[in-house]
Tab-separated table of C-alpha atoms in Angstrom:
chain	number	residue	atom	x	y	z
A	29	MET	CA	-13.803	69.026	-18.784
A	30	SER	CA	-15.114	65.522	-19.384
A	31	PHE	CA	-18.320	63.827	-20.500
A	32	ARG	CA	-19.917	60.372	-20.587
A	33	ALA	CA	-20.308	58.642	-23.922
A	34	LEU	CA	-21.034	55.259	-25.433
A	35	LEU	CA	-17.723	54.624	-27.191
A	36	THR	CA	-17.720	52.054	-29.983
A	37	GLU	CA	-14.371	50.386	-30.683
A	38	LYS	CA	-13.087	47.789	-33.126
A	39	ALA	CA	-10.586	45.134	-32.066
A	40	GLU	CA	-7.785	43.790	-34.239
A	41	ASP	CA	-9.882	40.700	-35.023
A	42	GLY	CA	-12.660	42.942	-36.362
A	43	THR	CA	-14.957	42.567	-33.375
A	44	VAL	CA	-16.971	45.715	-32.665
A	45	SER	CA	-18.128	46.510	-29.126
A	46	SER	CA	-19.467	49.499	-27.220
A	47	ALA	CA	-19.137	50.593	-23.599
A	48	VAL	CA	-19.913	53.689	-21.552
A	49	GLN	CA	-16.720	55.657	-20.880
A	50	THR	CA	-15.718	59.062	-19.555
A	51	LEU	CA	-13.851	61.112	-22.155
A	52	GLU	CA	-12.029	64.440	-22.096
A	53	ASP	CA	-13.488	67.311	-24.118
A	54	SER	CA	-10.214	67.488	-26.007
A	55	ARG	CA	-11.211	64.280	-27.808
A	56	LEU	CA	-14.240	65.869	-29.437
A	57	PRO	CA	-13.916	66.247	-33.232
A	58	GLU	CA	-13.578	69.543	-35.067
A	59	GLY	CA	-16.570	71.855	-35.244
A	60	ASP	CA	-17.651	75.375	-34.426
A	61	VAL	CA	-20.518	74.624	-32.013
A	62	THR	CA	-20.345	72.485	-28.868
A	63	VAL	CA	-23.664	71.151	-27.608
A	64	ASP	CA	-24.632	69.692	-24.232
A	65	ILE	CA	-26.860	66.827	-25.315
A	66	GLU	CA	-30.087	66.347	-23.401
A	67	TRP	CA	-31.747	63.690	-25.565
A	68	ALA	CA	-30.849	61.518	-28.546
A	69	GLY	CA	-32.810	58.992	-30.589
A	70	LEU	CA	-32.197	55.406	-31.645
A	71	ASN	CA	-32.610	54.756	-35.372
A	72	TYR	CA	-31.981	51.838	-37.722
A	73	LYS	CA	-28.708	53.391	-38.855
A	74	ASP	CA	-27.586	53.593	-35.237
A	75	GLY	CA	-28.097	49.863	-34.930
A	76	LEU	CA	-25.835	49.328	-37.924
A	77	CYS	CA	-23.177	51.670	-36.520
A	78	LEU	CA	-23.174	50.161	-33.036
A	79	LEU	CA	-22.824	46.643	-34.408
A	80	GLY	CA	-20.276	47.505	-37.106
A	81	GLN	CA	-22.569	46.677	-40.013
A	82	GLY	CA	-23.306	48.392	-43.304
A	83	GLY	CA	-19.896	50.036	-43.676
A	84	LEU	CA	-21.238	53.311	-42.240
A	85	VAL	CA	-18.451	53.841	-39.704
A	86	ARG	CA	-15.052	54.300	-41.309
A	87	ALA	CA	-12.880	55.161	-38.289
A	88	TYR	CA	-12.751	53.907	-34.705
A	89	PRO	CA	-13.146	54.676	-31.863
A	90	HIS	CA	-16.521	56.157	-32.656
A	91	ILE	CA	-19.636	57.646	-31.039
A	92	ALA	CA	-22.857	56.746	-32.853
A	93	GLY	CA	-26.165	58.602	-32.709
A	94	ILE	CA	-27.510	60.212	-35.884
A	95	ASP	CA	-29.756	62.711	-34.107
A	96	PHE	CA	-29.763	64.672	-30.867
A	97	ALA	CA	-31.157	67.763	-29.172
A	98	GLY	CA	-29.603	69.930	-26.502
A	99	THR	CA	-28.237	73.322	-25.534
A	100	VAL	CA	-25.320	75.234	-27.015
A	101	ARG	CA	-22.353	75.191	-24.645
A	102	GLU	CA	-19.813	77.035	-26.822
A	103	SER	CA	-20.156	78.628	-30.243
A	104	ASP	CA	-17.954	80.232	-32.890
A	105	ASP	CA	-20.968	80.451	-35.232
A	106	PHE	CA	-22.824	83.787	-35.142
A	107	ARG	CA	-26.160	82.010	-35.634
A	108	TYR	CA	-25.968	80.196	-32.300
A	109	ARG	CA	-25.331	81.587	-28.842
A	110	VAL	CA	-24.566	79.905	-25.546
A	111	GLY	CA	-27.828	78.602	-24.107
A	112	ASP	CA	-29.658	78.254	-27.432
A	113	PRO	CA	-31.663	75.011	-27.745
A	114	VAL	CA	-30.809	73.165	-30.978
A	115	VAL	CA	-31.543	69.986	-32.911
A	116	LEU	CA	-29.325	67.932	-35.201
A	117	THR	CA	-30.426	65.282	-37.680
A	118	GLY	CA	-28.429	63.824	-40.543
A	119	TRP	CA	-25.288	65.180	-42.232
A	120	ARG	CA	-23.687	61.759	-41.523
A	121	VAL	CA	-23.214	62.713	-37.896
A	122	GLY	CA	-23.108	59.451	-35.954
A	123	GLU	CA	-21.621	57.781	-39.034
A	124	THR	CA	-18.484	59.648	-40.156
A	125	HIS	CA	-18.575	62.257	-37.358
A	126	TRP	CA	-19.060	61.599	-33.638
A	127	GLY	CA	-22.743	61.722	-32.806
A	128	GLY	CA	-25.371	61.911	-30.118
A	129	PHE	CA	-24.795	58.928	-27.819
A	130	ALA	CA	-22.899	61.139	-25.393
A	131	GLU	CA	-23.412	64.027	-23.027
A	132	ARG	CA	-21.596	66.363	-25.402
A	133	ALA	CA	-20.969	66.835	-29.130
A	134	ARG	CA	-19.021	69.246	-31.301
A	135	VAL	CA	-20.420	69.845	-34.793
A	136	LYS	CA	-20.619	72.374	-37.604
A	137	GLY	CA	-23.213	75.103	-37.170
A	138	ASP	CA	-24.484	74.345	-40.675
A	139	TRP	CA	-25.732	70.982	-39.406
A	140	LEU	CA	-27.946	72.434	-36.669
A	141	VAL	CA	-31.415	73.922	-36.647
A	142	PRO	CA	-32.966	75.914	-33.799
A	143	LEU	CA	-35.270	73.881	-31.585
A	144	PRO	CA	-38.760	74.475	-33.013
A	145	ALA	CA	-41.085	76.571	-30.891
A	146	ASN	CA	-43.339	74.693	-28.469
A	147	LEU	CA	-41.088	71.608	-28.414
A	148	THR	CA	-38.849	70.424	-25.598
A	149	THR	CA	-35.580	68.715	-26.486
A	150	ARG	CA	-37.197	65.398	-25.534
A	151	ASP	CA	-40.152	66.136	-27.815
A	152	ALA	CA	-37.721	66.832	-30.647
A	153	MET	CA	-36.167	63.389	-30.215
A	154	VAL	CA	-39.505	61.591	-29.988
A	155	ILE	CA	-40.013	63.056	-33.459
A	156	GLY	CA	-36.339	62.912	-34.458
A	157	THR	CA	-35.001	61.728	-37.780
A	158	ALA	CA	-37.966	59.362	-38.043
A	159	GLY	CA	-40.558	62.118	-37.877
A	160	LEU	CA	-38.589	64.464	-40.076
A	161	THR	CA	-38.285	61.761	-42.741
A	162	ALA	CA	-41.986	60.923	-42.535
A	163	MET	CA	-42.888	64.592	-42.940
A	164	LEU	CA	-40.553	65.009	-45.899
A	165	ALA	CA	-42.190	61.979	-47.536
A	166	ILE	CA	-45.707	63.334	-47.062
A	167	ASN	CA	-44.664	66.765	-48.334
A	168	ARG	CA	-43.190	65.174	-51.456
A	169	LEU	CA	-46.272	63.006	-52.083
A	170	GLU	CA	-48.535	66.023	-51.787
A	171	TRP	CA	-46.262	67.971	-54.122
A	172	ALA	CA	-46.822	65.122	-56.606
A	173	GLY	CA	-50.589	65.565	-56.321
A	174	LEU	CA	-51.736	63.386	-53.397
A	175	THR	CA	-54.769	64.621	-51.464
A	176	PRO	CA	-57.074	62.888	-48.962
A	177	ALA	CA	-59.597	62.494	-51.793
A	178	SER	CA	-57.087	60.466	-53.849
A	179	GLY	CA	-57.704	57.232	-51.982
A	180	GLN	CA	-55.968	54.928	-49.542
A	181	VAL	CA	-52.275	55.372	-48.678
A	182	LEU	CA	-50.172	52.334	-47.755
A	183	VAL	CA	-47.427	52.659	-45.145
A	184	THR	CA	-44.937	49.764	-44.990
A	185	GLY	CA	-42.810	48.949	-41.972
A	186	ALA	CA	-45.575	50.692	-40.096
A	187	THR	CA	-44.638	49.697	-36.533
A	188	GLY	CA	-41.172	51.257	-36.762
A	189	GLY	CA	-40.315	54.853	-35.989
A	190	VAL	CA	-40.773	56.364	-39.457
A	191	GLY	CA	-43.775	54.214	-40.328
A	192	SER	CA	-45.679	54.754	-37.100
A	193	ILE	CA	-45.170	58.523	-37.203
A	194	ALA	CA	-46.182	58.558	-40.879
A	195	VAL	CA	-49.441	56.800	-39.941
A	196	ALA	CA	-50.095	59.343	-37.178
A	197	LEU	CA	-49.378	62.313	-39.461
A	198	LEU	CA	-51.495	60.993	-42.316
A	199	ARG	CA	-54.401	60.516	-39.936
A	200	ARG	CA	-54.175	64.131	-38.759
A	201	LEU	CA	-54.238	65.200	-42.407
A	202	GLY	CA	-57.399	63.224	-43.110
A	203	TYR	CA	-56.032	60.349	-45.200
A	204	GLN	CA	-57.288	56.772	-45.373
A	205	ILE	CA	-54.404	54.558	-44.263
A	206	ALA	CA	-53.448	50.920	-44.727
A	207	ALA	CA	-50.543	49.808	-42.512
A	208	LEU	CA	-48.333	46.918	-43.648
A	209	SER	CA	-46.396	45.106	-40.950
A	210	GLY	CA	-44.795	41.768	-40.222
A	211	ARG	CA	-45.771	42.066	-36.561
A	212	PRO	CA	-49.492	41.355	-36.193
A	213	GLN	CA	-49.206	41.662	-32.394
A	214	HIS	CA	-48.989	45.446	-32.875
A	215	ALA	CA	-52.177	45.793	-34.897
A	216	ASP	CA	-53.954	47.587	-32.046
A	217	MET	CA	-51.145	50.135	-31.866
A	218	LEU	CA	-51.489	50.855	-35.584
A	219	ARG	CA	-55.250	51.223	-35.352
A	220	SER	CA	-54.873	53.625	-32.428
A	221	LEU	CA	-52.510	55.758	-34.512
A	222	GLY	CA	-55.000	55.938	-37.368
A	223	ALA	CA	-54.676	52.908	-39.640
A	224	GLY	CA	-58.032	51.798	-41.024
A	225	GLU	CA	-56.658	48.549	-42.460
A	226	ILE	CA	-53.853	46.261	-41.285
A	227	VAL	CA	-52.020	44.389	-44.055
A	228	ASP	CA	-50.023	41.322	-43.033
A	229	ARG	CA	-46.633	41.371	-44.747
A	230	THR	CA	-46.501	37.606	-45.285
A	231	GLU	CA	-49.926	37.568	-46.923
A	232	PHE	CA	-49.048	40.645	-48.995
A	233	LEU	CA	-45.944	38.984	-50.417
A	234	ALA	CA	-47.676	35.633	-50.923
A	235	GLN	CA	-50.101	37.056	-53.494
A	236	PRO	CA	-49.304	35.906	-57.069
A	237	ASP	CA	-46.947	38.263	-58.870
A	238	LYS	CA	-48.110	39.905	-62.072
A	239	PRO	CA	-46.531	42.691	-64.154
A	240	LEU	CA	-49.474	44.829	-62.998
A	241	GLU	CA	-51.738	43.986	-60.082
A	242	SER	CA	-55.038	45.447	-58.937
A	243	ALA	CA	-54.665	49.174	-58.277
A	244	ARG	CA	-55.328	49.261	-54.539
A	245	TYR	CA	-53.467	52.310	-53.275
A	246	ALA	CA	-53.338	55.955	-54.290
A	247	ALA	CA	-49.845	56.240	-52.861
A	248	ALA	CA	-47.425	54.593	-50.456
A	249	ILE	CA	-44.702	55.470	-47.987
A	250	ASP	CA	-42.233	52.593	-48.123
A	251	CYS	CA	-39.897	52.236	-45.154
A	252	VAL	CA	-38.419	48.824	-45.998
A	253	GLY	CA	-37.494	48.498	-49.695
A	254	GLY	CA	-36.605	45.168	-51.249
A	255	GLU	CA	-39.320	42.726	-52.246
A	256	VAL	CA	-42.067	44.779	-50.599
A	257	LEU	CA	-41.284	47.877	-52.679
A	258	GLY	CA	-41.181	45.873	-55.902
A	259	LYS	CA	-44.615	44.412	-55.222
A	260	LEU	CA	-46.373	47.548	-54.030
A	261	LEU	CA	-45.316	49.494	-57.145
A	262	ARG	CA	-47.551	47.160	-59.134
A	263	GLN	CA	-50.527	48.010	-56.897
A	264	ILE	CA	-50.397	51.820	-57.128
A	265	ALA	CA	-53.311	53.507	-58.906
A	266	TYR	CA	-52.987	55.622	-62.034
A	267	GLY	CA	-50.851	58.730	-61.437
A	268	GLY	CA	-49.996	57.660	-57.895
A	269	SER	CA	-46.631	57.857	-56.173
A	270	VAL	CA	-44.430	55.860	-53.825
A	271	ALA	CA	-42.091	57.660	-51.430
A	272	SER	CA	-39.113	55.342	-50.898
A	273	LEU	CA	-37.074	56.003	-47.762
A	274	GLY	CA	-35.762	52.760	-46.273
A	275	ASN	CA	-33.938	49.537	-47.122
A	276	ALA	CA	-34.322	47.290	-44.071
A	277	ALA	CA	-35.606	44.531	-46.386
A	278	GLY	CA	-32.773	44.984	-48.876
A	279	ILE	CA	-31.427	47.330	-51.529
A	280	LYS	CA	-32.416	45.317	-54.616
A	281	LEU	CA	-35.531	46.333	-56.527
A	282	ASP	CA	-37.275	43.705	-58.663
A	283	THR	CA	-39.829	45.477	-60.850
A	284	ASN	CA	-40.770	46.210	-64.461
A	285	VAL	CA	-41.612	49.311	-66.446
A	286	LEU	CA	-45.363	48.740	-66.776
A	287	PRO	CA	-46.391	50.602	-63.590
A	288	PHE	CA	-44.523	53.621	-64.933
A	289	LEU	CA	-45.589	53.365	-68.572
A	290	LEU	CA	-49.212	52.264	-68.229
A	291	ARG	CA	-50.184	53.901	-64.930
A	292	GLY	CA	-47.810	56.845	-64.741
A	293	VAL	CA	-46.598	55.799	-61.283
A	294	ASN	CA	-43.906	57.957	-59.663
A	295	LEU	CA	-41.109	56.523	-57.526
A	296	LEU	CA	-39.890	59.339	-55.263
A	297	GLY	CA	-36.631	59.042	-53.340
A	298	ILE	CA	-36.651	60.637	-49.866
A	299	ASP	CA	-33.340	61.654	-48.290
A	300	SER	CA	-33.302	63.258	-44.861
A	301	VAL	CA	-29.530	63.304	-44.415
A	302	MET	CA	-28.464	66.142	-46.719
A	303	GLN	CA	-31.652	68.200	-46.760
A	304	PRO	CA	-30.948	71.958	-46.919
A	305	PHE	CA	-31.778	74.212	-43.980
A	306	ASP	CA	-34.959	75.720	-45.439
A	307	ALA	CA	-36.479	72.318	-46.241
A	308	ARG	CA	-35.662	71.084	-42.743
A	309	MET	CA	-37.228	74.100	-41.097
A	310	ALA	CA	-40.349	73.819	-43.257
A	311	ALA	CA	-40.739	70.155	-42.263
A	312	TRP	CA	-40.142	70.885	-38.563
A	313	SER	CA	-42.609	73.751	-38.674
A	314	ARG	CA	-45.322	71.531	-40.127
A	315	LEU	CA	-44.507	68.731	-37.668
A	316	THR	CA	-45.018	70.951	-34.639
A	317	GLY	CA	-48.562	71.705	-35.772
A	318	LEU	CA	-49.489	68.175	-36.855
A	319	PHE	CA	-47.834	65.609	-34.616
A	320	ASP	CA	-49.801	64.715	-31.483
A	321	LEU	CA	-47.082	63.946	-28.943
A	322	ALA	CA	-49.568	63.011	-26.237
A	323	ALA	CA	-51.352	60.477	-28.455
A	324	TYR	CA	-48.018	58.921	-29.434
A	325	ALA	CA	-46.565	58.818	-25.888
A	326	GLU	CA	-47.278	55.142	-25.199
A	327	ASN	CA	-45.127	54.210	-28.192
A	328	VAL	CA	-42.003	55.862	-26.754
A	329	GLU	CA	-39.375	54.048	-24.673
A	330	GLU	CA	-36.642	55.803	-22.688
A	331	VAL	CA	-33.217	54.198	-22.230
A	332	GLY	CA	-29.751	55.149	-21.037
A	333	LEU	CA	-26.452	54.768	-22.858
A	334	ALA	CA	-25.645	51.318	-21.460
A	335	ALA	CA	-28.844	49.822	-22.883
A	336	LEU	CA	-28.065	50.823	-26.464
A	337	PRO	CA	-26.016	47.798	-27.635
A	338	ASP	CA	-28.933	45.480	-26.819
A	339	LYS	CA	-31.417	47.900	-28.366
A	340	ALA	CA	-29.254	48.025	-31.498
A	341	GLU	CA	-29.643	44.284	-31.954
A	342	GLN	CA	-33.392	44.568	-31.402
A	343	ILE	CA	-33.900	47.344	-33.932
A	344	LEU	CA	-31.996	45.417	-36.612
A	345	ARG	CA	-34.180	42.379	-35.924
A	346	GLY	CA	-37.268	44.534	-36.386
A	347	GLU	CA	-38.292	44.177	-32.750
A	348	VAL	CA	-38.457	47.854	-31.762
A	349	LYS	CA	-41.902	49.456	-31.714
A	350	GLY	CA	-42.278	53.202	-32.206
A	351	ARG	CA	-39.480	55.408	-30.937
A	352	VAL	CA	-36.612	54.873	-28.487
A	353	VAL	CA	-35.234	58.062	-26.931
A	354	VAL	CA	-31.900	58.165	-25.147
A	355	ASP	CA	-31.029	60.044	-21.961
A	356	PRO	CA	-27.210	60.324	-22.031
A	357	LYS	CA	-27.083	61.046	-18.304
A	358	ARG	CA	-28.503	57.589	-17.496
């Protein structure tokens, strides 16, 4: 048996390139469940993997794709039978283990979850790692005390996958939302998803820095890190929290202790990669009731495997809006 895949290889001179190839099933890595992939998603990490950046891929040749959904083809795991629809996100699949940019994958059963009820495999990838991460962030903020009555919530990197879904979910939950973005041309998109205020990133960063700034936001979901995260911490109201889940703007954090000591601000780290099964299922369950797939549809782009190298460059440049879903048969 064989399958199509986007195989990423590294030449002796260090150049990394990807091309669609036909591979034998015998080349699939170890695992106890084989899945016929119907849809995958494109994420920021996938851009890094496809372009050989960030040190995420340790061995070549490689198949990227950190999330996918499909149907069980073979299984040695009692929890999954042939024909079962399943979803995979995280567990460093697509980084250290061959991932979803292929028609087939072999993985550990521990890394899978059953496809949530009322979702198609395409629906699951419109949501994907981005939606799961956004839901985990909201759950954590609410655990820390956030309610719609608390005040305005800022979402940074709001036009990307995680940010845009976070805006849509917060709206369904009744929150007031400010959306920070460096792409003013997408302001209408953000308003349609539920943002009541659009914050220009350049103007946000140009404001004079102080150890503490005016308390503007009850909480924030930060998808970018770096300078933006350092500044927004100083603008969180007393007892508020920031859910930190991305580093597209850098991994360094320039801040001071005053937001924590004088306002009791909480900085909450959100990891979607190693989340245990029960937490994943709880997030997926809540997503299926909250996320309006029809309202989000115009922010979804479908591509085939061959288009992914170009899309990888675009997502790293911050030029991808919403979600990109991948049909491995194209």
